[in-house]
PDB file of C-alpha atoms in Angstrom:
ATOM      1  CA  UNK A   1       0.000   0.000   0.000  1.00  0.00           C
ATOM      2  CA  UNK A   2       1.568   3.257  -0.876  1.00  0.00           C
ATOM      3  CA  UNK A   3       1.851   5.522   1.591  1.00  0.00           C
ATOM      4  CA  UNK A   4       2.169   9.067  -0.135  1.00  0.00           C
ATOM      5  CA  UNK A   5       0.628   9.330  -3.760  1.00  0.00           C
ATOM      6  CA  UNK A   6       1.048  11.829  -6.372  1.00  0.00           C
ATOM      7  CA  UNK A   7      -1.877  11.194  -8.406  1.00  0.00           C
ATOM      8  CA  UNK A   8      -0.773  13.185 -11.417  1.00  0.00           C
ATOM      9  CA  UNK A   9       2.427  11.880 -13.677  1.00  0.00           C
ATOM     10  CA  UNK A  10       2.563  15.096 -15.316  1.00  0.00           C
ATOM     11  CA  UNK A  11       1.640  18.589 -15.617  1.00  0.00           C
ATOM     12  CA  UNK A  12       2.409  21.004 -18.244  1.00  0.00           C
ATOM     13  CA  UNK A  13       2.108  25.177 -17.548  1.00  0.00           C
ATOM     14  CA  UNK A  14       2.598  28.324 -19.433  1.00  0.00           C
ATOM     15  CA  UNK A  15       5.520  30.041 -18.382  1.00  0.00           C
ATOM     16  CA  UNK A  16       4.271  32.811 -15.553  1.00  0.00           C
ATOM     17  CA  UNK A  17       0.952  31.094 -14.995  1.00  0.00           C
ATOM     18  CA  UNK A  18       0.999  29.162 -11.677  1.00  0.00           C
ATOM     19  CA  UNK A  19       1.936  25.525 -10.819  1.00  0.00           C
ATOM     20  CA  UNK A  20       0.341  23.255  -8.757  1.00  0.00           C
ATOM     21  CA  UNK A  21       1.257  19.339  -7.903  1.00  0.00           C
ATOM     22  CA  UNK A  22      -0.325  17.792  -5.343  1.00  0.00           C
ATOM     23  CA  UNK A  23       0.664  15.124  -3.236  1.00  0.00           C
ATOM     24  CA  UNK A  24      -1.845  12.873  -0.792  1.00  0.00           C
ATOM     25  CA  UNK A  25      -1.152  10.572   2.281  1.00  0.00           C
ATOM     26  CA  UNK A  26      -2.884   7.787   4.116  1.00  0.00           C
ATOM     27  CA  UNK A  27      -0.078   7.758   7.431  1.00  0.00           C
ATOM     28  CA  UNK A  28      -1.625   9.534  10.327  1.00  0.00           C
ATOM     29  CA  UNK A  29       2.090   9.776  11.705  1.00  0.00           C
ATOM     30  CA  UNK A  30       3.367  11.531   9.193  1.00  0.00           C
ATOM     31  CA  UNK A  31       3.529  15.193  10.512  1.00  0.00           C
ATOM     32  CA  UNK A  32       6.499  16.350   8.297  1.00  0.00           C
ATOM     33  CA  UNK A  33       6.340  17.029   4.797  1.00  0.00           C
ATOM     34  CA  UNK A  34       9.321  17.600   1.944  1.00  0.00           C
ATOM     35  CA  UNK A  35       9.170  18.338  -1.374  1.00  0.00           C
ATOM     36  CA  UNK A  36      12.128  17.922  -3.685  1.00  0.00           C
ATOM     37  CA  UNK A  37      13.198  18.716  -7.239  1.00  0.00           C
ATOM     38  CA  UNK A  38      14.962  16.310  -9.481  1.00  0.00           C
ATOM     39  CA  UNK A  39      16.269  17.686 -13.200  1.00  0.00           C
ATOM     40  CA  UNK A  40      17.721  14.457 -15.042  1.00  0.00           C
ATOM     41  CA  UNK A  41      21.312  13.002 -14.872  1.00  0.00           C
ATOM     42  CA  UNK A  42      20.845  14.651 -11.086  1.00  0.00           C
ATOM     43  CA  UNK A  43      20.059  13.737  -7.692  1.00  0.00           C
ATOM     44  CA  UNK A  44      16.913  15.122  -5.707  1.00  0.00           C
ATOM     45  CA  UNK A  45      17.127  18.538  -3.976  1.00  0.00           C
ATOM     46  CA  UNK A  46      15.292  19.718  -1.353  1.00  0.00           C
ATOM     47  CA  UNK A  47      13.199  22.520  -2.251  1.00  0.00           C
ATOM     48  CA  UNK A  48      11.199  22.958   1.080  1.00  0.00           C
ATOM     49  CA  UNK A  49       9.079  21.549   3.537  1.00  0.00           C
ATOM     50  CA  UNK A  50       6.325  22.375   6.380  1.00  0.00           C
ATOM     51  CA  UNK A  51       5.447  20.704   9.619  1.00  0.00           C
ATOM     52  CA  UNK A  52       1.813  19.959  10.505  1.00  0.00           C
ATOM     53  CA  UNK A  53       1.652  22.327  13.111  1.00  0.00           C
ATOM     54  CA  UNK A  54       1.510  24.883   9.806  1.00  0.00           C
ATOM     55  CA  UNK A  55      -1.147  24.903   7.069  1.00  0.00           C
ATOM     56  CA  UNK A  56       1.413  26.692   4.708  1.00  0.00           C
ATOM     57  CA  UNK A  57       5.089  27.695   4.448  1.00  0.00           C
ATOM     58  CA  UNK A  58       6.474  30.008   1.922  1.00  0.00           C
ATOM     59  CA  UNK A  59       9.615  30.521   0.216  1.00  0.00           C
ATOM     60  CA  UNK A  60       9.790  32.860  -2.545  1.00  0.00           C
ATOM     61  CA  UNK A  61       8.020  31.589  -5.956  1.00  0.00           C
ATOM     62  CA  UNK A  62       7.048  28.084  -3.772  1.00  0.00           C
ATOM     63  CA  UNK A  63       4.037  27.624  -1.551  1.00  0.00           C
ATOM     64  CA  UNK A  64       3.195  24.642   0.088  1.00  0.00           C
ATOM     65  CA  UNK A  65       0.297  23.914   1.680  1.00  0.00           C
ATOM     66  CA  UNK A  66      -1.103  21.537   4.358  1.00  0.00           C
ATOM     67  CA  UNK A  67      -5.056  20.067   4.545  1.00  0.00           C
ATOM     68  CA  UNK A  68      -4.318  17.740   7.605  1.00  0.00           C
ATOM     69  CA  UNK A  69      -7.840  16.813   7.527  1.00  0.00           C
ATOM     70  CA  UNK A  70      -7.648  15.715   4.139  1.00  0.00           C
ATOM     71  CA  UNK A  71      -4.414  14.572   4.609  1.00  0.00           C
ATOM     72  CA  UNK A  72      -3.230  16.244   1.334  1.00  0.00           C
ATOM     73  CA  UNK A  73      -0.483  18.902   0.751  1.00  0.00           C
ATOM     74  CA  UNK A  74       0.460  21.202  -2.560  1.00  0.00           C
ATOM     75  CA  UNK A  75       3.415  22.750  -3.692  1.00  0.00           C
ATOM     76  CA  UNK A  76       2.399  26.033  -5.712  1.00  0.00           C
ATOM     77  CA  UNK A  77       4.942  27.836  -8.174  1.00  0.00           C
ATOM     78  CA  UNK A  78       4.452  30.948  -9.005  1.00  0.00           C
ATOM     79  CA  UNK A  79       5.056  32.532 -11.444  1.00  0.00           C
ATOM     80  CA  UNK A  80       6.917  29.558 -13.040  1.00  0.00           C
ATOM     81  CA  UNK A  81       9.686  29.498 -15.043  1.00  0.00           C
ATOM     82  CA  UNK A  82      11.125  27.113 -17.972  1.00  0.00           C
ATOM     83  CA  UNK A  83      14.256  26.280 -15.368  1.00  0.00           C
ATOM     84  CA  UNK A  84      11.378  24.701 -12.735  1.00  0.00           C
ATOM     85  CA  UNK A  85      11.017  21.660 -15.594  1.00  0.00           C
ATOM     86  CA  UNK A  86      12.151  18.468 -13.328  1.00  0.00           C
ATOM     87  CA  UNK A  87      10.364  15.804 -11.493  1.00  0.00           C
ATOM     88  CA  UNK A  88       9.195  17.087  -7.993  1.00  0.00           C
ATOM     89  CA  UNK A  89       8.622  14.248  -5.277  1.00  0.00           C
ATOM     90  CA  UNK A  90       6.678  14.537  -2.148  1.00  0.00           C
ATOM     91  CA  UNK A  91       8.371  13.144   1.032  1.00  0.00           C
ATOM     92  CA  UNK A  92       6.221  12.662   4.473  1.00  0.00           C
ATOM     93  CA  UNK A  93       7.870  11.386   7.722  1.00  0.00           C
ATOM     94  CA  UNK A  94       7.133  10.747  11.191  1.00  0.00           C
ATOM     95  CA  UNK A  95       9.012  14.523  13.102  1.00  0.00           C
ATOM     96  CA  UNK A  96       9.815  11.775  16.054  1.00  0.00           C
ATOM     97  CA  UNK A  97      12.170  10.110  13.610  1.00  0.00           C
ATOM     98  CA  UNK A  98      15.262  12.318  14.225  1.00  0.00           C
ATOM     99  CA  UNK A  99      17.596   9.777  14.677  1.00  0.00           C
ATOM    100  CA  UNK A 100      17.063   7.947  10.833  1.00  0.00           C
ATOM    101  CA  UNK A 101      15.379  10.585   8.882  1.00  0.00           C
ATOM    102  CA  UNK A 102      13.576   8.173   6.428  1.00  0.00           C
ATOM    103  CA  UNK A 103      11.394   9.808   4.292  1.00  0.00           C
ATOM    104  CA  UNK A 104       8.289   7.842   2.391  1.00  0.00           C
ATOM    105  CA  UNK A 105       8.803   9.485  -0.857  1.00  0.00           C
ATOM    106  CA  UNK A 106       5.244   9.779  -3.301  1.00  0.00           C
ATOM    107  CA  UNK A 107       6.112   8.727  -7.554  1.00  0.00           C
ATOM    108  CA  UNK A 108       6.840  12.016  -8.676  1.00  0.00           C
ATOM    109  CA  UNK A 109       4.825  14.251 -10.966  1.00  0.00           C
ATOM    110  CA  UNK A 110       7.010  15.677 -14.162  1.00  0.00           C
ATOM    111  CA  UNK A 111       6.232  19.318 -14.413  1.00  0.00           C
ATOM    112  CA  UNK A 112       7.023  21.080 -18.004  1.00  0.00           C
ATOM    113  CA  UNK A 113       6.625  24.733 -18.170  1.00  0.00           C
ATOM    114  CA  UNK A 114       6.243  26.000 -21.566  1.00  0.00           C
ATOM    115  CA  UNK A 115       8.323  29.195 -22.784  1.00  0.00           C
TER     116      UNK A 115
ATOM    117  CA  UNK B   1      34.287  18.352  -3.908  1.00  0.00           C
ATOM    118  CA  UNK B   2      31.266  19.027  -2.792  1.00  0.00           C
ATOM    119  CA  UNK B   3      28.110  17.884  -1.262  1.00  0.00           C
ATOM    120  CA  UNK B   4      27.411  14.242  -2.136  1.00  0.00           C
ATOM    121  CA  UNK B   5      29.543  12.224  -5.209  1.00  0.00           C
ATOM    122  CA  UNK B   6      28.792   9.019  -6.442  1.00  0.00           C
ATOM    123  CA  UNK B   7      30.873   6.259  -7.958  1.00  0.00           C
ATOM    124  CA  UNK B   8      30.626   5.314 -10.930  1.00  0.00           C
ATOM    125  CA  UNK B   9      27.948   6.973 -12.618  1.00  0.00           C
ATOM    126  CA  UNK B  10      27.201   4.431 -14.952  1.00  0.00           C
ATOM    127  CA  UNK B  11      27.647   0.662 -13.973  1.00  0.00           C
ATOM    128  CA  UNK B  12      26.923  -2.157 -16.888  1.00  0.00           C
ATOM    129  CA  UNK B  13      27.439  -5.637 -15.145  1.00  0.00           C
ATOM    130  CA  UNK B  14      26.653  -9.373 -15.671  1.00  0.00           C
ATOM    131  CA  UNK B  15      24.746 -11.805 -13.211  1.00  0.00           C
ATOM    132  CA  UNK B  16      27.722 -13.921 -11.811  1.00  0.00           C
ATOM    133  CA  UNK B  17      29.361 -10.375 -11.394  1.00  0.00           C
ATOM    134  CA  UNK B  18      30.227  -8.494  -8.431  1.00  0.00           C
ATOM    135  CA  UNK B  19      30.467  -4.497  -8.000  1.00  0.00           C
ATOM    136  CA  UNK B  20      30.574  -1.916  -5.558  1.00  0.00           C
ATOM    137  CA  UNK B  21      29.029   1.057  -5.814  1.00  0.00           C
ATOM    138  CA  UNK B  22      30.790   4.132  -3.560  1.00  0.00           C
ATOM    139  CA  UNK B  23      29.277   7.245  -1.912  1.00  0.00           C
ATOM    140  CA  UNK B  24      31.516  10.017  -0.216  1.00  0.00           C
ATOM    141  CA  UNK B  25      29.514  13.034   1.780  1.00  0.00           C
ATOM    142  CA  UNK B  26      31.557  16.146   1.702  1.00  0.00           C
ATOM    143  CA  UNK B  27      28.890  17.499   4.430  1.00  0.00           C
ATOM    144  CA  UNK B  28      29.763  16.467   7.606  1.00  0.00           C
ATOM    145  CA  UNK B  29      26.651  14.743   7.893  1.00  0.00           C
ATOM    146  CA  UNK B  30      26.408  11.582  10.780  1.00  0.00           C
ATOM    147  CA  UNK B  31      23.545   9.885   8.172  1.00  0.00           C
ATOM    148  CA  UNK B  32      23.905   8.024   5.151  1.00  0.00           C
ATOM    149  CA  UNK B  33      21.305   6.561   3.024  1.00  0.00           C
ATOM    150  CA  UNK B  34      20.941   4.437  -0.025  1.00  0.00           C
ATOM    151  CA  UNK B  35      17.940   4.405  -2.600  1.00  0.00           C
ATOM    152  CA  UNK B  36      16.787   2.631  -5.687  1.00  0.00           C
ATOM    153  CA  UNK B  37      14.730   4.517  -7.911  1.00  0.00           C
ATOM    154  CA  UNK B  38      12.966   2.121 -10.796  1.00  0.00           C
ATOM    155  CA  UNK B  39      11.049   3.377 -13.795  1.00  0.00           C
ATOM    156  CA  UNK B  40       7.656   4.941 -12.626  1.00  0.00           C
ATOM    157  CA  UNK B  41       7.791   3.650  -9.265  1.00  0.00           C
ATOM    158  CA  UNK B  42       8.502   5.639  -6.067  1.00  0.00           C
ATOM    159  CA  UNK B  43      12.111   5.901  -4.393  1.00  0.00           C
ATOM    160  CA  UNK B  44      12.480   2.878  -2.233  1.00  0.00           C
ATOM    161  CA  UNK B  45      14.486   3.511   0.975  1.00  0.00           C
ATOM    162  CA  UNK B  46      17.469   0.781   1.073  1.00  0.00           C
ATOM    163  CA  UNK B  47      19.395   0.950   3.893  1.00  0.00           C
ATOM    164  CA  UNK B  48      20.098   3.422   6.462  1.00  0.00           C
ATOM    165  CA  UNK B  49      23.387   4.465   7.962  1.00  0.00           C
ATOM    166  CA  UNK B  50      22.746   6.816  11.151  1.00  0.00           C
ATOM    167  CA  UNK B  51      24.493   7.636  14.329  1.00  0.00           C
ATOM    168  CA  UNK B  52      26.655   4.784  13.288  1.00  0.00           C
ATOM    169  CA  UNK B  53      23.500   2.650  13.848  1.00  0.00           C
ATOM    170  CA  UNK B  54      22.706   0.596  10.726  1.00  0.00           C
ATOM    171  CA  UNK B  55      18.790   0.275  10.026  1.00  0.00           C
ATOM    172  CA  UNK B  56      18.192  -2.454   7.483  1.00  0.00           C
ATOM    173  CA  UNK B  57      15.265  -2.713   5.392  1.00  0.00           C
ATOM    174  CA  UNK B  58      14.077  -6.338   5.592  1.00  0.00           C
ATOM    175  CA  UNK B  59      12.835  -6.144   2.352  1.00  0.00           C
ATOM    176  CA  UNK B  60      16.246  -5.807   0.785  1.00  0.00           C
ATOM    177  CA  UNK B  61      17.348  -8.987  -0.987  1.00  0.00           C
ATOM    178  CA  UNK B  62      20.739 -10.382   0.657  1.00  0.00           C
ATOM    179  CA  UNK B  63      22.732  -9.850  -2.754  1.00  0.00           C
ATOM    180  CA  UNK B  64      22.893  -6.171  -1.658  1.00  0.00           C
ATOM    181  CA  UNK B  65      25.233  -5.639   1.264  1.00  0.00           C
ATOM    182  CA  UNK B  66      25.953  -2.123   2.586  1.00  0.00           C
ATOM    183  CA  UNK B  67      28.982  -0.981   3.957  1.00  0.00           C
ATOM    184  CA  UNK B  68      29.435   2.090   5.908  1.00  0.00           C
ATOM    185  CA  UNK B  69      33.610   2.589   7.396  1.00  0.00           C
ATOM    186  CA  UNK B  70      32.557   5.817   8.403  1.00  0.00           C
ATOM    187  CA  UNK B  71      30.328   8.752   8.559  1.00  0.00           C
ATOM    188  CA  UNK B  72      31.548  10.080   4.973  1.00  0.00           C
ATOM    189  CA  UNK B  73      31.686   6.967   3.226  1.00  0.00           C
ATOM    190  CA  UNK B  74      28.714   4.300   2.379  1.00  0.00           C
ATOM    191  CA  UNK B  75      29.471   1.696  -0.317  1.00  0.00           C
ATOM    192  CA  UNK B  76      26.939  -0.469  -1.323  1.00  0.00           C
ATOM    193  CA  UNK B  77      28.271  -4.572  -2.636  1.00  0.00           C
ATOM    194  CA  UNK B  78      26.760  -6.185  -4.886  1.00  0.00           C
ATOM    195  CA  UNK B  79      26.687 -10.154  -5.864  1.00  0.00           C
ATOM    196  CA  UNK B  80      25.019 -12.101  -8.348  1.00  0.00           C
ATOM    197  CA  UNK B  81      22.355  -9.413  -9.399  1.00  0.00           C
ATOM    198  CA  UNK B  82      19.119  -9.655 -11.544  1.00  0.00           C
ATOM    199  CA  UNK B  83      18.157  -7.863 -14.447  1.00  0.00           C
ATOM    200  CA  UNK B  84      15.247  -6.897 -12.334  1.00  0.00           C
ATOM    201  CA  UNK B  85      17.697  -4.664 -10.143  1.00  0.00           C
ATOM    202  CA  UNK B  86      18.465  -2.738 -13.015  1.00  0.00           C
ATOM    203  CA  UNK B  87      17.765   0.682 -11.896  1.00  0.00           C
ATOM    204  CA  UNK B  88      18.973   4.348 -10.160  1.00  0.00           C
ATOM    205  CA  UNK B  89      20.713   3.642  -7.178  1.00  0.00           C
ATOM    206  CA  UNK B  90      20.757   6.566  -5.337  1.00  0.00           C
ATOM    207  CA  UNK B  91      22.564   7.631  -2.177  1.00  0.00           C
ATOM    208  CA  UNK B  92      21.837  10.506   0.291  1.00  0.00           C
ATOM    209  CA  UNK B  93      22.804  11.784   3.679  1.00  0.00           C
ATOM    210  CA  UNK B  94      21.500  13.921   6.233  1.00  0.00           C
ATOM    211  CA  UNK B  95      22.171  15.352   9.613  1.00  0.00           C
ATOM    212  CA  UNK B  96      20.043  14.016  12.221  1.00  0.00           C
ATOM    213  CA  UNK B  97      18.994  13.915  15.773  1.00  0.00           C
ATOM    214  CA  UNK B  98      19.807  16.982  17.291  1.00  0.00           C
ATOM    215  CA  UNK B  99      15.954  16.841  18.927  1.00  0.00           C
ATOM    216  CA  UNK B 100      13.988  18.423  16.118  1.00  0.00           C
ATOM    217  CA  UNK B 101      12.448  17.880  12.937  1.00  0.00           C
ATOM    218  CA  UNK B 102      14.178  15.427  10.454  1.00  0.00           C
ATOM    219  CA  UNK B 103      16.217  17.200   8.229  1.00  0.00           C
ATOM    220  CA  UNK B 104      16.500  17.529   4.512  1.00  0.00           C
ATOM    221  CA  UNK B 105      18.418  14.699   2.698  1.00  0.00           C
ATOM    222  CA  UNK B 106      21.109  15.765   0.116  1.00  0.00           C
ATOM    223  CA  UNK B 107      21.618  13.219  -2.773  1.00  0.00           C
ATOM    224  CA  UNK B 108      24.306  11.796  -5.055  1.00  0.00           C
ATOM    225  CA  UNK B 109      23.686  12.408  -8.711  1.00  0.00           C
ATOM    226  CA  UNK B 110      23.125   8.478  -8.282  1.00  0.00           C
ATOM    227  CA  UNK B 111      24.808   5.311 -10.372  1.00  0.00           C
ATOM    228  CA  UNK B 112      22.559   3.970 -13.022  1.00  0.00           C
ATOM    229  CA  UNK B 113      22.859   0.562 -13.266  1.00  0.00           C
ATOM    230  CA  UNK B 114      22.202  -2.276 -15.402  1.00  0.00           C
ATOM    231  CA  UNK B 115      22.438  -5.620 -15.302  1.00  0.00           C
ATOM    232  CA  UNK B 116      22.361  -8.083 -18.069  1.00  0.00           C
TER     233      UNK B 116
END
């Protein structure tokens, strides 16, 4: 049974019209969310992330957002830009697991933005 | 160097082969982490290195053996492979403990390997 799902493979934008990817969750425990950025040929990199005792965290052009109820987060871009083309993966985890830091990460959802 | 590297980047082996594939953290990090990513399914945690604790994923199959000398190195053996483990092996560390949140990972630009 998987644990975080990212119900859409892919999304394609205009460039400066806003991005959205979603990413849902069936673990009660998980209280800490992640979302990282993957171009190809690279490793993951963290973009940002947002701890259930928030319903949103900001960092410049990225948004996430937190529906604990619905147990569903987002990552907005805005605007977006031709260089935010990767893969973005959600990654939930338990806060109380300091000590190994393993993330459940969701498929991925490819995001194209279009020049 | 920086951040996380990866050895090799590419790996091509046969069955009866054996391999090692190395990962050096330039971070200072006390957490180490191997991955396989497969085609269109989600990163699958391997094995975890942390606080010089190793915490195994049961799932693994024993022809995958991790090694970790210290807190900068993690290699990860492998023996007698299937084509089936063909994939992006990716490694990542992190800093940890510390009482709060778990931290971000940083990843290796990964090896991608195939076995025939």
């Amino acid at each position: 049974d998987q644990q975080v799902k990212q119900n859409s493979p892919s999304l394609s934008v205009q460039e400066g019209r806003i991005s959205i990817l979603n990413c849902d969750y069936t673990n009660s425990m998980f209280d800490y969310f992640l979302w990282y950025k993957k171009y190809p040929a690279e490793g993951p990199t963290f973009l940002i992330s947002i701890s259930s005792i928030k319903d949103k965290n900001e960092d410049g052009r990225f948004t996430v957002f937190l529906n604990k109820s619905a147990k569903h987060l987002s990552l907005h871009i805005v605007p977006s830009q031709p260089g935010d083309s990767a893969v973005y993966f959600c990654a939930a985890s338990p806060s109380y697991n300091t000590n190994a830091g393993k993330s459940t990460f969701g498929d991925g959802t490819t995001l194209t933005v279009k020049p | 160097e920086t951040g996380v590297t990866q050895t090799p980047r590419h790996l091509v082996m046969g069955m009866t082969n054996k391999k090692s594939l190395k990962c050096e953290q330039h971070l200072g990090h006390n957490a180490m982490y191997w991955y396989k990513q497969s085609a269109k399914k989600p990163l699958e945690l391997m094995f975890v290195y942390s606080l010089e604790e190793r915490v195994e994923n049961n799932s693994v199959p024993s022809r995958f053996s991790p090694e970790c000398p210290n807190s900068s190195h993690l290699f990860l053996h492998l023996h007698t492979l299937q084509p089936e483990d063909s994939a992006l092996y990716l490694c990542a560390s992190s800093q940890e403990g510390g009482g709060g949140p778990p931290y971000e990972q940083y990843f290796g630009p990964g090896t991608r390997l195939t076995v025939t």
